[in-house]
């Protein structure tokens, strides 16, 4: 594998900085003056979602429940609502572009997670569509990393039935067939499902105030760091840097769960630890059944 050369990636870093901090500009804040047309559309969408399912939003500053995040003045202009508890804007992310929100999620800002989990996608259909797309993306990324891990093994790995698929051993030939790709995606999905099951079981055992669909949504939203695996594949980073991505993702899960159930950092780490333990048990079981040396993380 090629060695990591920082100088090669400096242009990419400059482009990312220019994209996030120069090209993308924040819309004007809602004061007595009018806001941008795009921002008004976003606010009206949020108001319709709250009136649709009747549930309350949360203030991203203090976590207090609010009926809505925007209001319309007599002149027909949408304005941000201040929280009655902390006297701050209930959700300033209403006026921000999605790229900036994703950037704050990557920086592990609890306010961004609160906006996504409680204020942005408040209908079941929007949440299911978002989670399905992200889960498919994560599955493909993990399958690619798993194939890269198996390909780096010193000895060929024989998977049950792989010689009958296409008449060749995909591990011996170092080539990925369609059947093997489906198998790797199923294995990756099984590992991620075991992790989510462990977190859900630990949350229910601790009697924390959270529904199972909300816990799954928090885990999937907190797994955006897995997209770094795709960039590492394109830029051909060394395999030694791959274990850093799960550590970053688990830290993101801890922040998302803390925001969801309003718990301490130690409780969040315990919930994530339960998920890691369940994933490790499932990985060892799958490895013993399929003779595939899967990474536990």
Tab-separated table of C-alpha atoms in Angstrom:
chain	number	residue	atom	x	y	z
A	1	UNK	CA	0.000	0.000	0.000
A	2	UNK	CA	1.250	3.540	-0.694
A	3	UNK	CA	2.528	5.468	2.270
A	4	UNK	CA	0.630	8.418	3.712
A	5	UNK	CA	1.910	11.644	2.194
A	6	UNK	CA	0.396	14.686	3.839
A	7	UNK	CA	1.491	17.005	1.058
A	8	UNK	CA	-0.628	15.093	-1.446
A	9	UNK	CA	-3.792	15.766	0.574
A	10	UNK	CA	-3.176	19.457	1.262
A	11	UNK	CA	-5.157	20.526	-1.864
A	12	UNK	CA	-8.112	18.428	-0.711
A	13	UNK	CA	-7.988	20.073	2.726
A	14	UNK	CA	-7.918	23.522	1.149
A	15	UNK	CA	-10.926	22.660	-1.014
A	16	UNK	CA	-12.891	21.378	1.970
A	17	UNK	CA	-12.052	24.511	3.967
A	18	UNK	CA	-13.125	26.715	1.058
A	19	UNK	CA	-16.358	24.777	0.642
A	20	UNK	CA	-17.456	24.802	4.290
A	21	UNK	CA	-16.225	28.212	5.421
A	22	UNK	CA	-16.237	30.376	2.279
A	23	UNK	CA	-18.740	29.078	-0.274
A	24	UNK	CA	-21.416	28.147	2.272
A	25	UNK	CA	-22.729	31.196	4.088
A	26	UNK	CA	-25.169	31.280	6.939
A	27	UNK	CA	-28.527	32.928	6.181
A	28	UNK	CA	-29.352	36.026	8.218
A	29	UNK	CA	-30.700	35.484	11.707
A	30	UNK	CA	-34.382	36.090	12.346
A	31	UNK	CA	-34.796	39.500	13.966
A	32	UNK	CA	-37.241	42.251	13.213
A	33	UNK	CA	-36.061	42.186	9.617
A	34	UNK	CA	-37.162	39.596	7.094
A	35	UNK	CA	-35.247	36.365	6.517
A	36	UNK	CA	-34.217	34.697	3.297
A	37	UNK	CA	-36.799	32.946	1.167
A	38	UNK	CA	-35.101	29.549	1.518
A	39	UNK	CA	-35.011	29.917	5.282
A	40	UNK	CA	-38.722	30.744	5.384
A	41	UNK	CA	-39.467	27.546	3.477
A	42	UNK	CA	-37.487	25.482	6.009
A	43	UNK	CA	-39.333	27.118	8.920
A	44	UNK	CA	-42.758	26.434	7.423
A	45	UNK	CA	-41.760	22.775	6.952
A	46	UNK	CA	-40.839	22.502	10.635
A	47	UNK	CA	-44.135	24.086	11.701
A	48	UNK	CA	-46.126	21.651	9.582
A	49	UNK	CA	-44.237	18.702	11.095
A	50	UNK	CA	-44.996	19.795	14.639
A	51	UNK	CA	-48.667	20.340	13.896
A	52	UNK	CA	-48.731	16.979	12.087
A	53	UNK	CA	-47.775	14.616	14.897
A	54	UNK	CA	-48.468	16.836	17.912
A	55	UNK	CA	-45.159	16.167	19.679
A	56	UNK	CA	-42.980	18.862	21.184
A	57	UNK	CA	-39.609	19.997	19.968
A	58	UNK	CA	-36.617	20.761	22.179
A	59	UNK	CA	-34.517	23.814	22.744
A	60	UNK	CA	-30.989	23.057	21.561
A	61	UNK	CA	-29.531	25.337	24.253
A	62	UNK	CA	-31.109	23.955	27.450
A	63	UNK	CA	-33.114	20.915	26.293
A	64	UNK	CA	-36.478	22.296	27.427
A	65	UNK	CA	-39.596	21.340	25.494
A	66	UNK	CA	-40.952	23.950	23.086
A	67	UNK	CA	-44.128	23.884	21.057
A	68	UNK	CA	-42.373	25.174	17.927
A	69	UNK	CA	-39.148	26.842	16.866
A	70	UNK	CA	-40.543	29.593	14.610
A	71	UNK	CA	-43.515	31.932	14.575
A	72	UNK	CA	-45.099	34.265	12.039
A	73	UNK	CA	-45.539	37.952	12.840
A	74	UNK	CA	-48.491	40.094	11.651
A	75	UNK	CA	-46.484	41.072	8.577
A	76	UNK	CA	-46.232	37.430	7.475
A	77	UNK	CA	-42.526	37.047	8.277
A	78	UNK	CA	-41.160	33.950	10.012
A	79	UNK	CA	-39.029	34.541	13.078
A	80	UNK	CA	-37.142	32.303	15.479
A	81	UNK	CA	-38.778	31.750	18.860
A	82	UNK	CA	-36.882	32.248	22.099
A	83	UNK	CA	-36.968	29.558	24.757
A	84	UNK	CA	-38.919	30.490	27.891
A	85	UNK	CA	-36.339	28.766	30.099
A	86	UNK	CA	-32.949	29.981	28.835
A	87	UNK	CA	-34.167	33.020	26.833
A	88	UNK	CA	-32.088	31.894	23.843
A	89	UNK	CA	-33.217	30.956	20.358
A	90	UNK	CA	-34.877	27.541	20.554
A	91	UNK	CA	-33.178	26.245	17.410
A	92	UNK	CA	-30.801	28.439	15.436
A	93	UNK	CA	-30.038	25.548	13.070
A	94	UNK	CA	-33.374	26.166	11.355
A	95	UNK	CA	-31.670	28.835	9.254
A	96	UNK	CA	-28.459	26.884	8.572
A	97	UNK	CA	-27.606	24.865	5.513
A	98	UNK	CA	-27.539	21.087	5.848
A	99	UNK	CA	-23.799	21.019	5.074
A	100	UNK	CA	-23.078	23.175	8.123
A	101	UNK	CA	-25.237	20.936	10.305
A	102	UNK	CA	-23.339	17.861	9.086
A	103	UNK	CA	-20.085	19.647	9.867
A	104	UNK	CA	-21.235	20.317	13.442
A	105	UNK	CA	-22.278	16.667	13.733
A	106	UNK	CA	-18.769	15.680	12.707
A	107	UNK	CA	-17.425	17.984	15.425
A	108	UNK	CA	-19.632	16.194	18.014
A	109	UNK	CA	-21.649	19.270	18.952
A	110	UNK	CA	-24.648	18.247	21.097
A	111	UNK	CA	-26.765	21.106	19.721
A	112	UNK	CA	-26.521	19.690	16.206
A	113	UNK	CA	-27.590	16.240	17.415
A	114	UNK	CA	-30.508	17.800	19.297
A	115	UNK	CA	-31.612	19.580	16.137
A	116	UNK	CA	-31.496	16.395	14.050
A	117	UNK	CA	-33.060	14.060	16.612
A	118	UNK	CA	-35.865	16.307	17.864
A	119	UNK	CA	-36.490	19.251	15.562
A	120	UNK	CA	-35.654	18.412	11.954
A	121	UNK	CA	-37.215	15.033	11.127
A	122	UNK	CA	-40.372	14.856	13.209
A	123	UNK	CA	-42.488	12.563	11.016
A	124	UNK	CA	-42.043	8.811	10.891
A	125	UNK	CA	-41.755	8.767	7.097
A	126	UNK	CA	-38.916	11.300	7.006
A	127	UNK	CA	-37.045	9.430	9.715
A	128	UNK	CA	-37.430	6.042	8.013
A	129	UNK	CA	-36.260	7.407	4.660
A	130	UNK	CA	-33.221	9.070	6.208
A	131	UNK	CA	-32.223	6.022	8.267
A	132	UNK	CA	-32.675	3.653	5.316
A	133	UNK	CA	-30.410	5.696	3.055
A	134	UNK	CA	-27.733	6.102	5.718
A	135	UNK	CA	-27.883	2.412	6.679
A	136	UNK	CA	-27.364	1.373	3.064
A	137	UNK	CA	-24.394	3.722	2.790
A	138	UNK	CA	-22.848	2.382	5.997
A	139	UNK	CA	-23.343	-1.224	4.882
A	140	UNK	CA	-21.532	-0.639	1.592
A	141	UNK	CA	-18.691	1.188	3.356
A	142	UNK	CA	-18.239	-1.543	5.982
A	143	UNK	CA	-18.352	-4.263	3.322
A	144	UNK	CA	-15.536	-2.528	1.459
A	145	UNK	CA	-13.438	-2.261	4.607
A	146	UNK	CA	-14.130	-5.905	5.422
A	147	UNK	CA	-12.982	-7.008	1.966
A	148	UNK	CA	-9.860	-4.882	2.329
A	149	UNK	CA	-9.190	-6.541	5.687
A	150	UNK	CA	-9.610	-10.051	4.280
A	151	UNK	CA	-7.474	-9.231	1.270
A	152	UNK	CA	-4.619	-8.156	3.543
A	153	UNK	CA	-4.500	-11.539	5.289
A	154	UNK	CA	-1.287	-13.499	4.794
A	155	UNK	CA	-3.171	-16.743	4.110
A	156	UNK	CA	-6.183	-17.157	1.789
A	157	UNK	CA	-9.538	-17.268	3.552
A	158	UNK	CA	-11.971	-19.927	2.446
A	159	UNK	CA	-15.650	-19.014	2.823
A	160	UNK	CA	-18.202	-21.780	2.851
A	161	UNK	CA	-19.728	-22.134	-0.601
A	162	UNK	CA	-17.462	-19.527	-2.198
A	163	UNK	CA	-15.892	-22.052	-4.608
A	164	UNK	CA	-19.325	-22.884	-5.935
A	165	UNK	CA	-20.085	-19.197	-6.526
A	166	UNK	CA	-18.806	-18.448	-10.006
A	167	UNK	CA	-16.439	-21.406	-9.973
A	168	UNK	CA	-13.581	-19.553	-8.246
A	169	UNK	CA	-12.278	-18.714	-4.807
A	170	UNK	CA	-12.607	-14.944	-4.556
A	171	UNK	CA	-10.118	-14.756	-1.675
A	172	UNK	CA	-7.423	-16.729	-3.530
A	173	UNK	CA	-7.820	-14.588	-6.643
A	174	UNK	CA	-8.027	-11.355	-4.586
A	175	UNK	CA	-11.098	-10.447	-6.623
A	176	UNK	CA	-14.536	-9.526	-5.343
A	177	UNK	CA	-17.410	-11.346	-7.007
A	178	UNK	CA	-21.054	-10.311	-6.764
A	179	UNK	CA	-21.883	-13.238	-4.488
A	180	UNK	CA	-19.022	-12.455	-2.145
A	181	UNK	CA	-20.004	-8.774	-2.087
A	182	UNK	CA	-23.529	-9.699	-1.012
A	183	UNK	CA	-22.112	-11.951	1.696
A	184	UNK	CA	-19.862	-9.202	3.027
A	185	UNK	CA	-22.750	-6.732	3.070
A	186	UNK	CA	-24.893	-9.201	5.014
A	187	UNK	CA	-22.084	-9.797	7.495
A	188	UNK	CA	-21.572	-6.053	7.952
A	189	UNK	CA	-25.299	-5.533	8.442
A	190	UNK	CA	-25.388	-8.356	11.004
A	191	UNK	CA	-22.538	-6.785	12.979
A	192	UNK	CA	-24.180	-3.370	12.983
A	193	UNK	CA	-27.516	-4.918	13.947
A	194	UNK	CA	-25.904	-6.716	16.877
A	195	UNK	CA	-24.357	-3.450	18.038
A	196	UNK	CA	-27.714	-1.641	17.886
A	197	UNK	CA	-29.402	-4.511	19.717
A	198	UNK	CA	-26.843	-4.258	22.525
A	199	UNK	CA	-27.354	-0.504	22.906
A	200	UNK	CA	-31.144	-0.850	22.836
A	201	UNK	CA	-31.062	-3.652	25.428
A	202	UNK	CA	-28.786	-1.650	27.731
A	203	UNK	CA	-30.973	1.450	27.406
A	204	UNK	CA	-34.118	-0.503	28.201
A	205	UNK	CA	-32.421	-2.262	31.120
A	206	UNK	CA	-31.387	1.102	32.581
A	207	UNK	CA	-34.989	2.301	32.192
A	208	UNK	CA	-33.920	5.443	30.369
A	209	UNK	CA	-36.661	7.571	28.762
A	210	UNK	CA	-36.256	6.676	25.097
A	211	UNK	CA	-38.183	4.683	22.527
A	212	UNK	CA	-36.521	1.953	20.505
A	213	UNK	CA	-36.998	3.740	17.130
A	214	UNK	CA	-35.448	6.896	18.602
A	215	UNK	CA	-32.430	4.944	19.869
A	216	UNK	CA	-31.892	3.357	16.457
A	217	UNK	CA	-32.199	6.777	14.800
A	218	UNK	CA	-29.623	8.258	17.193
A	219	UNK	CA	-27.169	5.440	16.431
A	220	UNK	CA	-27.605	5.753	12.670
A	221	UNK	CA	-27.269	9.546	12.717
A	222	UNK	CA	-24.223	9.246	14.958
A	223	UNK	CA	-22.570	6.876	12.478
A	224	UNK	CA	-21.858	9.553	9.884
A	225	UNK	CA	-18.165	9.118	10.645
A	226	UNK	CA	-18.273	5.806	8.787
A	227	UNK	CA	-18.278	7.797	5.573
A	228	UNK	CA	-14.604	8.459	6.310
A	229	UNK	CA	-13.971	4.841	5.304
A	230	UNK	CA	-15.048	5.718	1.761
A	231	UNK	CA	-12.617	8.635	1.612
A	232	UNK	CA	-9.859	6.435	3.027
A	233	UNK	CA	-10.532	3.946	0.250
A	234	UNK	CA	-10.371	6.609	-2.449
A	235	UNK	CA	-7.209	8.213	-1.049
A	236	UNK	CA	-5.627	4.812	-0.272
A	237	UNK	CA	-4.809	5.442	3.356
A	238	UNK	CA	-2.783	2.787	5.199
A	239	UNK	CA	-4.697	-0.005	6.921
A	240	UNK	CA	-3.251	1.082	10.251
A	241	UNK	CA	-5.538	4.140	10.263
A	242	UNK	CA	-8.740	2.157	9.758
A	243	UNK	CA	-9.257	1.309	13.500
A	244	UNK	CA	-9.378	5.039	14.264
A	245	UNK	CA	-12.716	5.364	12.454
A	246	UNK	CA	-14.701	3.030	14.789
A	247	UNK	CA	-13.319	4.872	17.822
A	248	UNK	CA	-14.516	8.160	16.368
A	249	UNK	CA	-17.930	6.663	15.529
A	250	UNK	CA	-18.382	5.246	19.032
A	251	UNK	CA	-17.588	8.655	20.520
A	252	UNK	CA	-20.235	10.147	18.234
A	253	UNK	CA	-22.735	7.531	19.419
A	254	UNK	CA	-22.035	8.514	22.998
A	255	UNK	CA	-22.857	12.156	22.254
A	256	UNK	CA	-26.038	11.222	20.369
A	257	UNK	CA	-27.270	8.950	23.181
A	258	UNK	CA	-26.493	11.576	25.815
A	259	UNK	CA	-28.604	14.089	23.914
A	260	UNK	CA	-31.424	11.588	23.362
A	261	UNK	CA	-31.841	10.255	26.907
A	262	UNK	CA	-30.310	13.241	28.771
A	263	UNK	CA	-27.777	11.141	30.669
A	264	UNK	CA	-24.234	11.613	31.902
A	265	UNK	CA	-21.114	10.879	29.892
A	266	UNK	CA	-20.381	7.740	31.930
A	267	UNK	CA	-23.859	6.373	31.205
A	268	UNK	CA	-23.405	7.070	27.501
A	269	UNK	CA	-20.090	5.212	27.478
A	270	UNK	CA	-21.707	2.267	29.273
A	271	UNK	CA	-24.450	2.090	26.654
A	272	UNK	CA	-21.901	2.168	23.844
A	273	UNK	CA	-19.790	-0.425	25.679
A	274	UNK	CA	-22.795	-2.740	25.850
A	275	UNK	CA	-23.246	-2.403	22.111
A	276	UNK	CA	-19.556	-3.122	21.477
A	277	UNK	CA	-19.734	-6.225	23.663
A	278	UNK	CA	-22.804	-7.517	21.838
A	279	UNK	CA	-21.119	-6.850	18.503
A	280	UNK	CA	-17.989	-8.724	19.624
A	281	UNK	CA	-20.035	-11.757	20.673
A	282	UNK	CA	-21.926	-11.756	17.381
A	283	UNK	CA	-18.669	-11.372	15.435
A	284	UNK	CA	-17.057	-14.333	17.186
A	285	UNK	CA	-20.156	-16.444	16.543
A	286	UNK	CA	-20.225	-15.533	12.853
A	287	UNK	CA	-16.496	-16.199	12.514
A	288	UNK	CA	-16.853	-19.643	14.033
A	289	UNK	CA	-19.741	-20.524	11.720
A	290	UNK	CA	-18.329	-19.120	8.482
A	291	UNK	CA	-14.560	-19.460	9.139
A	292	UNK	CA	-14.155	-15.779	8.219
A	293	UNK	CA	-11.766	-13.836	10.496
A	294	UNK	CA	-13.938	-10.755	11.037
A	295	UNK	CA	-12.585	-7.712	12.930
A	296	UNK	CA	-14.356	-7.309	16.273
A	297	UNK	CA	-14.606	-3.516	16.033
